Coordinates of C-alpha atoms in Angstrom, one line a residue:
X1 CA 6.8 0.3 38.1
X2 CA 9.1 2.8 36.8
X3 CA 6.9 6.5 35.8
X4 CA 8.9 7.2 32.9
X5 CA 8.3 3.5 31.7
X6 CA 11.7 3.2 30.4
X7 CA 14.9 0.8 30.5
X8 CA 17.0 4.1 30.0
X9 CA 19.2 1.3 28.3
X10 CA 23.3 2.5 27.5
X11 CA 24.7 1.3 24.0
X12 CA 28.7 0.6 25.6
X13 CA 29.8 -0.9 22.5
X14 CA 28.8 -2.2 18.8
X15 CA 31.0 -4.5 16.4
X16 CA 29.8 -6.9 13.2
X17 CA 30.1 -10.3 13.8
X18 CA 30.8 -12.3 10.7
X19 CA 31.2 -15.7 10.1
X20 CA 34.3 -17.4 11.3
X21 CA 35.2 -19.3 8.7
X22 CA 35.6 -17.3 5.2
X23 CA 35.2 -18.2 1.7
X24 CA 36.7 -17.2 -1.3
X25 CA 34.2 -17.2 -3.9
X26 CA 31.4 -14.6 -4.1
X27 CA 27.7 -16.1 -4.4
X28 CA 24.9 -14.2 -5.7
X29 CA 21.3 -16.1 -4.8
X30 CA 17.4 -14.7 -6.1
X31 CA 14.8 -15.1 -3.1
X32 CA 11.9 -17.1 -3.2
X33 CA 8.3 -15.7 -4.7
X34 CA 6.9 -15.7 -1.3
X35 CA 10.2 -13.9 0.4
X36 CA 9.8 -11.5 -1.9
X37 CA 6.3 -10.7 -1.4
X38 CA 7.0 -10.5 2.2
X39 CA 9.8 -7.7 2.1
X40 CA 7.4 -5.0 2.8
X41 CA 5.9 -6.3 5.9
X42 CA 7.5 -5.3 9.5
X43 CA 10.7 -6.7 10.6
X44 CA 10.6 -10.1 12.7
X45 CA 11.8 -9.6 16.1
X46 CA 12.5 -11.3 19.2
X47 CA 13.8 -10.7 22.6
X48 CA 15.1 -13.5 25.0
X49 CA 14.9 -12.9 29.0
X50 CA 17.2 -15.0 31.5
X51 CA 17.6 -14.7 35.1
X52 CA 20.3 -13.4 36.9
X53 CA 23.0 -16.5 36.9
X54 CA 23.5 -18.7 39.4
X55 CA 27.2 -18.7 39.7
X56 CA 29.8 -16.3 38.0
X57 CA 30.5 -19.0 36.2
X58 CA 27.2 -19.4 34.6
X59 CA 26.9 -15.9 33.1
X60 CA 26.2 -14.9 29.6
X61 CA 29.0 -12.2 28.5
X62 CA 28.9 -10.2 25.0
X63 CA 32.2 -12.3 24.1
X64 CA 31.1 -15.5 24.4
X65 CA 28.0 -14.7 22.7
X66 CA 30.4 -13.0 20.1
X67 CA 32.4 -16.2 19.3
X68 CA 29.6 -18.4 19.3
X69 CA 27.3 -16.4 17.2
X70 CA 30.4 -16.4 14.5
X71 CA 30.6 -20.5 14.8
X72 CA 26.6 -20.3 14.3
X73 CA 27.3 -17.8 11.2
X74 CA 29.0 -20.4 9.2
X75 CA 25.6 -22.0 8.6
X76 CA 23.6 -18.9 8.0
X77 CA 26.2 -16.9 6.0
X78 CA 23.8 -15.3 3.5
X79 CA 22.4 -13.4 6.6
X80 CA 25.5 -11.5 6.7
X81 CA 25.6 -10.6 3.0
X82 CA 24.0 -7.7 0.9
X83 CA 20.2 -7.6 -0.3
X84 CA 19.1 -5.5 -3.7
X85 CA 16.8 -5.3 -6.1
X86 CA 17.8 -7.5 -9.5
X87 CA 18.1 -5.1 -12.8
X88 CA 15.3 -6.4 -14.9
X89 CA 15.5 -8.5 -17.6
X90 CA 12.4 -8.3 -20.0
X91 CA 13.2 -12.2 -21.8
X92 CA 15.0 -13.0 -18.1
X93 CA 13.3 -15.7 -15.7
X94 CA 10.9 -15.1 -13.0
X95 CA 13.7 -14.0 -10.7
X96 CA 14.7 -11.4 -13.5
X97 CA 11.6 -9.1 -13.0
X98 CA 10.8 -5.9 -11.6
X99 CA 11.6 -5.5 -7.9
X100 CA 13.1 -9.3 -7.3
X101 CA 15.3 -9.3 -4.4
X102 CA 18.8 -11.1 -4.5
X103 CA 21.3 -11.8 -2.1
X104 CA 25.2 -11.4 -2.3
X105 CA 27.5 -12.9 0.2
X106 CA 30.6 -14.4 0.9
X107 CA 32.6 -11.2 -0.6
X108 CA 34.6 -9.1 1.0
X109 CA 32.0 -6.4 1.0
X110 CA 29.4 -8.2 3.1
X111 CA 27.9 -6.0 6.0
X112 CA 28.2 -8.9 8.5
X113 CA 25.6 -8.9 12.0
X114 CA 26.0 -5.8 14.1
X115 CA 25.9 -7.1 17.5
X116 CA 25.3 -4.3 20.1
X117 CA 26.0 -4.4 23.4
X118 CA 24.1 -2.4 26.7
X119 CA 23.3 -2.4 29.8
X120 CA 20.3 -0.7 32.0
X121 CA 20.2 0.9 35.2
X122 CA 16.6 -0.7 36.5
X123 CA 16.0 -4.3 37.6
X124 CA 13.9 -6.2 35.0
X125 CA 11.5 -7.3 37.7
X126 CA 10.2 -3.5 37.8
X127 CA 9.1 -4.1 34.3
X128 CA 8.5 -8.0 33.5
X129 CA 6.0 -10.0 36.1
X130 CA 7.6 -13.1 36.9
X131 CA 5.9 -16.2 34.9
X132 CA 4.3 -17.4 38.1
X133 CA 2.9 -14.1 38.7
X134 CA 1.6 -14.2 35.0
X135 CA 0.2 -17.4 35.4
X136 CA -2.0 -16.6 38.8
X137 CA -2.6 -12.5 39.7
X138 CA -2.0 -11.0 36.2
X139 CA -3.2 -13.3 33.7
X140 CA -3.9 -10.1 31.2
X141 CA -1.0 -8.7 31.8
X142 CA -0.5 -5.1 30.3
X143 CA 2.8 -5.8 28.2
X144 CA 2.7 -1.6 27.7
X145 CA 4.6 -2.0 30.6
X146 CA 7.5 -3.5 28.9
X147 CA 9.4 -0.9 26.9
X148 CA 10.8 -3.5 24.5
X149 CA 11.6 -1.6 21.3
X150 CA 15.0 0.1 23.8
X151 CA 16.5 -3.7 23.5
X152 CA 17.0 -2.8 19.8
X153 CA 18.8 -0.3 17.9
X154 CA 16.5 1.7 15.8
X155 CA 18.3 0.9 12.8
X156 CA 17.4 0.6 9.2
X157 CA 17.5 -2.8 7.9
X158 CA 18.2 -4.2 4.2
X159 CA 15.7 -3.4 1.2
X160 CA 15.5 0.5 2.5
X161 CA 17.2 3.8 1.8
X162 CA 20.1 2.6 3.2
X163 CA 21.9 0.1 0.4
X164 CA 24.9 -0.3 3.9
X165 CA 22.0 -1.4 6.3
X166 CA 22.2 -5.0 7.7
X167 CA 19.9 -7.5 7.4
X168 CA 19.7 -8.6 10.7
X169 CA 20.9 -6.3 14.2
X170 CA 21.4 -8.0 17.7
X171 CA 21.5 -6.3 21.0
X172 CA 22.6 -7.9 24.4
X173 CA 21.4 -6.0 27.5
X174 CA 22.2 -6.3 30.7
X175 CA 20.4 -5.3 34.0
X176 CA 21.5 -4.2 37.4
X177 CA 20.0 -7.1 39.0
X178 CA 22.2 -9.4 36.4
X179 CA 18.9 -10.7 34.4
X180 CA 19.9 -10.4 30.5
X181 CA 18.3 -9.8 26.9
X182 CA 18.9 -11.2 23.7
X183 CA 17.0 -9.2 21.4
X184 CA 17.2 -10.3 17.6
X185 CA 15.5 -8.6 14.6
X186 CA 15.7 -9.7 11.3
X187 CA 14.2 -8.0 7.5
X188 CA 11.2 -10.7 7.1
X189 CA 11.8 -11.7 3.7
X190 CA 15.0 -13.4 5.3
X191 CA 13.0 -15.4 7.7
X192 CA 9.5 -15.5 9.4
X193 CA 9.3 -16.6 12.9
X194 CA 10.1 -20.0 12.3
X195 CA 13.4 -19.4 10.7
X196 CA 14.2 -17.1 13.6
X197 CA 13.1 -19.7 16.2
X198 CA 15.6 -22.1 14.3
X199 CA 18.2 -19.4 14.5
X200 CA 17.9 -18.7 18.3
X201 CA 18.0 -22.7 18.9
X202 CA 21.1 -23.2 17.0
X203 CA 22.8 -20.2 18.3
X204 CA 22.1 -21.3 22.1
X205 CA 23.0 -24.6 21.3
X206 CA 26.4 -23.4 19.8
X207 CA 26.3 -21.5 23.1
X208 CA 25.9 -24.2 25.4
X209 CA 28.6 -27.2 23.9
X210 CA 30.7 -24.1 24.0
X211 CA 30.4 -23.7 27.6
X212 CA 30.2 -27.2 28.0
X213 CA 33.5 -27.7 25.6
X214 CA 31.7 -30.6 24.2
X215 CA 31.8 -31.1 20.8
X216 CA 30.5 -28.6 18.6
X217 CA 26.8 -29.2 17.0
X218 CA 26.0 -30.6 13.4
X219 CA 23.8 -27.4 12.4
X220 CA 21.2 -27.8 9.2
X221 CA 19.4 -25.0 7.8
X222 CA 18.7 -25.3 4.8
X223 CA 19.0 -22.0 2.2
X224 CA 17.6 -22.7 -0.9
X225 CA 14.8 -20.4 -2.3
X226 CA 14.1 -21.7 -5.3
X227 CA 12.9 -24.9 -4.1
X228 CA 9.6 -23.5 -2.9
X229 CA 9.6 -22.1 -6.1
X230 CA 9.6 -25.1 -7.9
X231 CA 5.9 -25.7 -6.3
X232 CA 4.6 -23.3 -8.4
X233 CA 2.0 -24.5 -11.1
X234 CA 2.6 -23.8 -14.8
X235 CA 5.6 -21.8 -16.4
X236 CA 6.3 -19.1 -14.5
X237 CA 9.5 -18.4 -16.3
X238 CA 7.4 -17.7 -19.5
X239 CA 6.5 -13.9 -20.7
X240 CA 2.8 -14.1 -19.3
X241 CA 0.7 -15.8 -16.5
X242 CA -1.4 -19.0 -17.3
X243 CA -5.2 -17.4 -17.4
X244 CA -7.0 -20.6 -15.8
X245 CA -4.3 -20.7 -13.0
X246 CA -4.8 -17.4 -11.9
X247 CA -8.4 -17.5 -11.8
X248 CA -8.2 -20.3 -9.6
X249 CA -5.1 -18.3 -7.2
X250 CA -7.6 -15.1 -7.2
X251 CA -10.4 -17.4 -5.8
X252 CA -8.8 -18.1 -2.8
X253 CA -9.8 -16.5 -0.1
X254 CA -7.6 -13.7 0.7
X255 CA -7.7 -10.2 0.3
X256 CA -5.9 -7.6 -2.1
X257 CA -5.2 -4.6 -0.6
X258 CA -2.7 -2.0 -2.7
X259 CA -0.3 -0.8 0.2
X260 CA 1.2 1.9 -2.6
X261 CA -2.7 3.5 -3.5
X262 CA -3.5 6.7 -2.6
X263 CA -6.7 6.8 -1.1
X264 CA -9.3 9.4 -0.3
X265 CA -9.1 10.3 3.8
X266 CA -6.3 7.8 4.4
X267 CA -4.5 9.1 7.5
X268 CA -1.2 9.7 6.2
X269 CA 0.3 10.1 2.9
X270 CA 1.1 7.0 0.4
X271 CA 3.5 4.4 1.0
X272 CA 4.9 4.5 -2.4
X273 CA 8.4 4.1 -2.3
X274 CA 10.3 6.9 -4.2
X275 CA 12.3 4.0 -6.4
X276 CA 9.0 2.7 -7.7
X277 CA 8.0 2.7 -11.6
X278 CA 5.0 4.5 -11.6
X279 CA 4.4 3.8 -15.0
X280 CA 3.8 0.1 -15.0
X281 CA 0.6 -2.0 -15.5
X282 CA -0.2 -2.7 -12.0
X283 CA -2.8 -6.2 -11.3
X284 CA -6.3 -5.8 -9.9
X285 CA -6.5 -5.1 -6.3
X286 CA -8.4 -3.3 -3.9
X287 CA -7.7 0.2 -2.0
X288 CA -7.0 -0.4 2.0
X289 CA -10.4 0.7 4.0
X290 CA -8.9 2.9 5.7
X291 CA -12.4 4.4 6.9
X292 CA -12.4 1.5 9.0
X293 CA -9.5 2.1 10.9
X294 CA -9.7 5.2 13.6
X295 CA -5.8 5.7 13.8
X296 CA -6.9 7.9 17.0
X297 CA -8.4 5.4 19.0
X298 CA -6.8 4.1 21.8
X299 CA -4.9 1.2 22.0
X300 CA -3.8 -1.7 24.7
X301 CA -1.2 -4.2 24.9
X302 CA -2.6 -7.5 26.7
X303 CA -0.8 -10.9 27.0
X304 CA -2.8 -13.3 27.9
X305 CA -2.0 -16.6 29.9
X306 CA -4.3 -19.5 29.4
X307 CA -3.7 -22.6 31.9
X308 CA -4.0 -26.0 30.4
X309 CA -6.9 -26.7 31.8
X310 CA -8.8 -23.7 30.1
X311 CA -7.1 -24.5 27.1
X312 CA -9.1 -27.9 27.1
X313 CA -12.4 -26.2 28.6
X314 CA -12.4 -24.2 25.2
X315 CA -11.4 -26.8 22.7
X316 CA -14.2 -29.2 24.6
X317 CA -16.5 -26.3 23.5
X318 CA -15.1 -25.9 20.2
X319 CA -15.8 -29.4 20.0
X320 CA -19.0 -31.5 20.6
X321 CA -19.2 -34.7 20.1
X322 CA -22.3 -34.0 18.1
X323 CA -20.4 -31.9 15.6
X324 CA -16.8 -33.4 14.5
X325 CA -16.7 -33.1 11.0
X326 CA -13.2 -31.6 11.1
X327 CA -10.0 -32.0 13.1
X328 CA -10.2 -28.7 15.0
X329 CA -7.0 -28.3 16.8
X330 CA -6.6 -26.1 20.0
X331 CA -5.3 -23.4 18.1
X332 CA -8.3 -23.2 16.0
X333 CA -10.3 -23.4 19.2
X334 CA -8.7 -20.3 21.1
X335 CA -8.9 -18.2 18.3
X336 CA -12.3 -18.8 17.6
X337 CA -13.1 -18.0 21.8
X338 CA -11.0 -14.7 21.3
X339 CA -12.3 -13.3 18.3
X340 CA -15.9 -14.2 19.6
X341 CA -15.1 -12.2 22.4
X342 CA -13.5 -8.8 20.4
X343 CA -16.7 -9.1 18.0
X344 CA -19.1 -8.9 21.3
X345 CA -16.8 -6.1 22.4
X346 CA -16.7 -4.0 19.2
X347 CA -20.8 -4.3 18.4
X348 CA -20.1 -4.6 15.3
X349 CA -23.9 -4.2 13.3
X350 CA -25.8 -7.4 12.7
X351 CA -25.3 -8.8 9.1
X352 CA -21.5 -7.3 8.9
X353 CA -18.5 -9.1 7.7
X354 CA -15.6 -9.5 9.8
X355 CA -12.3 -11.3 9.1
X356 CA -9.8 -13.0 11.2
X357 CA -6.4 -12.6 8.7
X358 CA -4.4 -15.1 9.6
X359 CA -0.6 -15.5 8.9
X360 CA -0.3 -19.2 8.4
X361 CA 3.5 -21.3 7.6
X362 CA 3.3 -23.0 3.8
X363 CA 6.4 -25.6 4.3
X364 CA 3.6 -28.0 5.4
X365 CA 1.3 -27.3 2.4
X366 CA 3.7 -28.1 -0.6
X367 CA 4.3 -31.6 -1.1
X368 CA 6.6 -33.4 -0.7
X369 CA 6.6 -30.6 2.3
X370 CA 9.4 -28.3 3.3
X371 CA 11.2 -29.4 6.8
X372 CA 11.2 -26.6 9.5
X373 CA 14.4 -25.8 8.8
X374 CA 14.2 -24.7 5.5
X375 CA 14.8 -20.7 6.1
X376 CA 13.0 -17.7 4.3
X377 CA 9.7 -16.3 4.8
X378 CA 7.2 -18.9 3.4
X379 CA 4.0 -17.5 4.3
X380 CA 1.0 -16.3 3.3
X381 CA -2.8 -15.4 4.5
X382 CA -6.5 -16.6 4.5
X383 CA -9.3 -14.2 5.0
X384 CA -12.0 -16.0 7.3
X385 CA -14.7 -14.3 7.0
X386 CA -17.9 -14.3 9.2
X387 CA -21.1 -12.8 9.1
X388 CA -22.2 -11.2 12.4
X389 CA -25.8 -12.3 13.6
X390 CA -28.3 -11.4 16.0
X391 CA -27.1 -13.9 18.8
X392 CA -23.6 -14.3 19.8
X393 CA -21.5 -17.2 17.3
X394 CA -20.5 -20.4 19.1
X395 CA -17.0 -21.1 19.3
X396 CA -18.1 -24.3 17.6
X397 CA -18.9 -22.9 14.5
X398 CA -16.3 -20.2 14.2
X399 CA -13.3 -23.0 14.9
X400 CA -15.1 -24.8 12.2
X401 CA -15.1 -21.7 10.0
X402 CA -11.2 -21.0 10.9
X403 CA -10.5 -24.8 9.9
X404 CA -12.5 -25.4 6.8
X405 CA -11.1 -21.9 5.5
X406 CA -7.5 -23.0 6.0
X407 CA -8.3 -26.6 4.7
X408 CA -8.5 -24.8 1.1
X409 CA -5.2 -23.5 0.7
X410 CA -4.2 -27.3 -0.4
X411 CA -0.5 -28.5 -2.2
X412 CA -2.9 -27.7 -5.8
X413 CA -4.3 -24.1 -4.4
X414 CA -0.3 -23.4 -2.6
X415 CA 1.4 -24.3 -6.5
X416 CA -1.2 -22.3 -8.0
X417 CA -0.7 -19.0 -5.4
X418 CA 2.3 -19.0 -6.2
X419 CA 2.4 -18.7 -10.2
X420 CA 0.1 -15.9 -9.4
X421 CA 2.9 -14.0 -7.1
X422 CA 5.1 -14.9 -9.7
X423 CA 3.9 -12.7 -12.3
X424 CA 3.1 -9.7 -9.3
X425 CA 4.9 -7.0 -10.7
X426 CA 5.9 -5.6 -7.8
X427 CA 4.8 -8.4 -4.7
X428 CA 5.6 -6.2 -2.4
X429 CA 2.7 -3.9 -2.6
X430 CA -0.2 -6.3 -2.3
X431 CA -1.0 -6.6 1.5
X432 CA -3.3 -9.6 1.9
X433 CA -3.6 -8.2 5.7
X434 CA -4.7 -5.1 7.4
X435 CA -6.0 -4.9 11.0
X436 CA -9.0 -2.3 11.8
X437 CA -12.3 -2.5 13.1
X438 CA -13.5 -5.2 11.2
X439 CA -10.5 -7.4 10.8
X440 CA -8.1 -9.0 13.4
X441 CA -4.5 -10.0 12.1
X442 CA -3.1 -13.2 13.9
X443 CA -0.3 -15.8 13.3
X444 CA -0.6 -19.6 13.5
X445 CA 1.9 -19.4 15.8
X446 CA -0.5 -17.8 18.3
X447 CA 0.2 -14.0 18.6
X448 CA -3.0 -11.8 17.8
X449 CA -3.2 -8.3 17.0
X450 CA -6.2 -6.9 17.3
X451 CA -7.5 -2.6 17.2
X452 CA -10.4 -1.5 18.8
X453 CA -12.2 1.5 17.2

């Protein structure tokens, strides 16, 4: 491996790709509850790898990434628009109040996709273990190894200080040895990782009939916020919140936490952005613990690779044929072995609570539900909790914990969440999420973040 640990990647050129076909009329859209309530968490980001090509013919090149991201555009035009803050309205809708995002596009001022080109000096191999090698010798592979934030620009995006930055940047890279990078990064309350995954599969398949010249695909996204809105329990376009529905959206288990409260030995200043109105009447939540986070400790980057076979030694644990009373899926079963394993590690004291926060996708949880394709960012969390005990838990009983805790956030409990984010007045500063000691953040997708202290 390289000592300086670094692509030492070359920006050769930068242009904004917009879609290819235009239209005339200007259209000005409100984002959902939930997209607006994730605008303050870390962009969504991805980066592609492909092997060098197999023929000259076969090679990916900035311009024919170009053309086809601008056929792909014509079906995710909004991306290329503008993102601000609505003025509020005090008799206006829910989409009316403080610090609800809107999006403009389709004008002749719309900021379009910066795509950047680059190339590095180093072989990707020096850096990124094949996938066979991953699956045998380095099965915890140390992904510190990896410098992944060079294959993106660091670049404001959208809802920031800068009212010109995109809302989505792409980078192409190229290596010496031919492998390539498609890196794409997107504000989240445009998409979570779902809506990205759709984007990357349309653009490659736009991509490939291209290359092909076969005829070009039927793509479907669907844009339309305020259909996940329309879940919501009660009025939420009235002046105040239905009482009985939030008590029922507060009992939920999630947590809180105020991102924008200052809080005694927090180890940097407040997050409170300099826009924000500190004069209004703010809901109930609760300070970060910050005490149980040591910002100093040191940190590691693992992936781990799990064979099929250990995948189904684990979910046989996880479940017994003595002890079904739930559909545990494999999903539940892994995370229950790994945060097992990280509570062992920490010794955390007996009769402690810890929490697994976990990220989980809510088109499934409406009903009727909302297909995968439906873009934005509806997500939210669940706070499962468990109390640490004398003897180690089994991963019987923690998948069962993981499961049961999920099972609660029904189509009723969903419609009622969301009349409560509704009425937020400024979503953006609850954080139902914070890794430290205590707490690991994952995704039901199957990432996991977790800090040791």
């Amino acid at each position: 491996m390289f000592t300086n640990n670094s692509f030492d990647v070359q920006v050769t050129s930068s242009t904004d790709i917009f879609p290819e076909l235009t239209q005339g009329v200007g259209i000005f859209v409100p984002l959902s509850i939930f997209d607006n309530a994730s605008a303050g968490f870390a962009r969504c980001a991805a980066a592609w790898f492909y092997d060098p090509p197999s023929s000259p013919a076969s090679a990916l090149s900035a311009s024919h990434l170009q053309v086809s991201l601008s056929k792909t555009l014509n079906h995710y035009r909004q991306w290329c628009g503008r993102l601000s803050y609505a003025t509020p309205k005090p008799n206006g809708s829910h989409n009316n109040r403080y610090q609800r995002i809107w999006v403009t596009y389709s004008t002749p001022t719309d900021i379009g996709i910066p795509f950047v080109t680059a190339r590095s000096p180093k072989t990707l191999s020096e850096f990124l273990p094949s996938i066979s090698t991953r699956r045998a010798s380095l099965k915890a592979w140390d992904a510190s190894q990896l410098p992944a934030a060079e294959l993106l620009p660091k670049s404001k995006l959208s809802i920031s200080e800068d009212k010109d930055a995109p809302n989505v940047i792409i980078q192409f890279t190229t290596f010496a040895c031919g492998s390539t990078a498609v890196a794409i990064e997107i504000t989240h309350c445009f998409a979570d990782a779902v809506s990205l995954s759709r984007f990357a599969k349309d653009w490659s398949h736009m991509s490939r009939c291209l290359l092909r010249s076969e005829y070009l695909p039927a793509l479907t996204p669907i844009f339309d916020p305020q259909r996940l809105d329309s879940f919501a329990a009660g009025d939420i376009d009235t002046f105040s919140p239905d009482p009985s529905i939030i008590t029922k959206a507060r009992s939920l288990p999630q947590h809180r936490y105020d991102w924008h409260l200052q809080v005694q030995g927090q180890p940097w200043s407040t997050h409170t952005p300099a826009d924000f109105d500190t004069s209004l009447t703010l809901s109930p939540s609760t300070p970060i613990p910050w005490h149980q986070w040591d910002t100093k400790a040191a940190v590691s980057h693992r992936v781990f690779h799990f064979s099929p076979q250990e995948i189904q030694n684990i979910y046989s644990l996880a479940t017994p044929s003595s002890v079904r009373p739930l559909k545990i899926t494999k999903h539940d079963a892994l995370l229950a072995h790994i945060w097992s394993q990280i509570t062992l590690a920490r010794q955390i004291p007996e009769n402690t609570i810890v929490y697994v926060d976990m990220t989980f996708g809510l088109r499934p949880r409406v009903s009727p539900p909302l297909p995968d394709s439906f873009l934005g960012s509806p997500i939210t969390h669940a706070a499962i909790p468990y109390t640490v005990a004398s003897s180690p838990p089994s991963i019987s009983s923690l998948a069962q914990t993981i499961r049961k805790t999920l099972a609660i956030f029904t189509p009723e409990a969903v419609a009622n969440h969301l009349h409560d984010v509704a009425f937020e007045v400024a979503p953006q500063k609850v954080m139902e999420g914070v890794s430290r000691e205590r707490t690991c953040v994952v995704d039901e997708l199957g990432a996991c973040w977790c800090l040791r202290s």
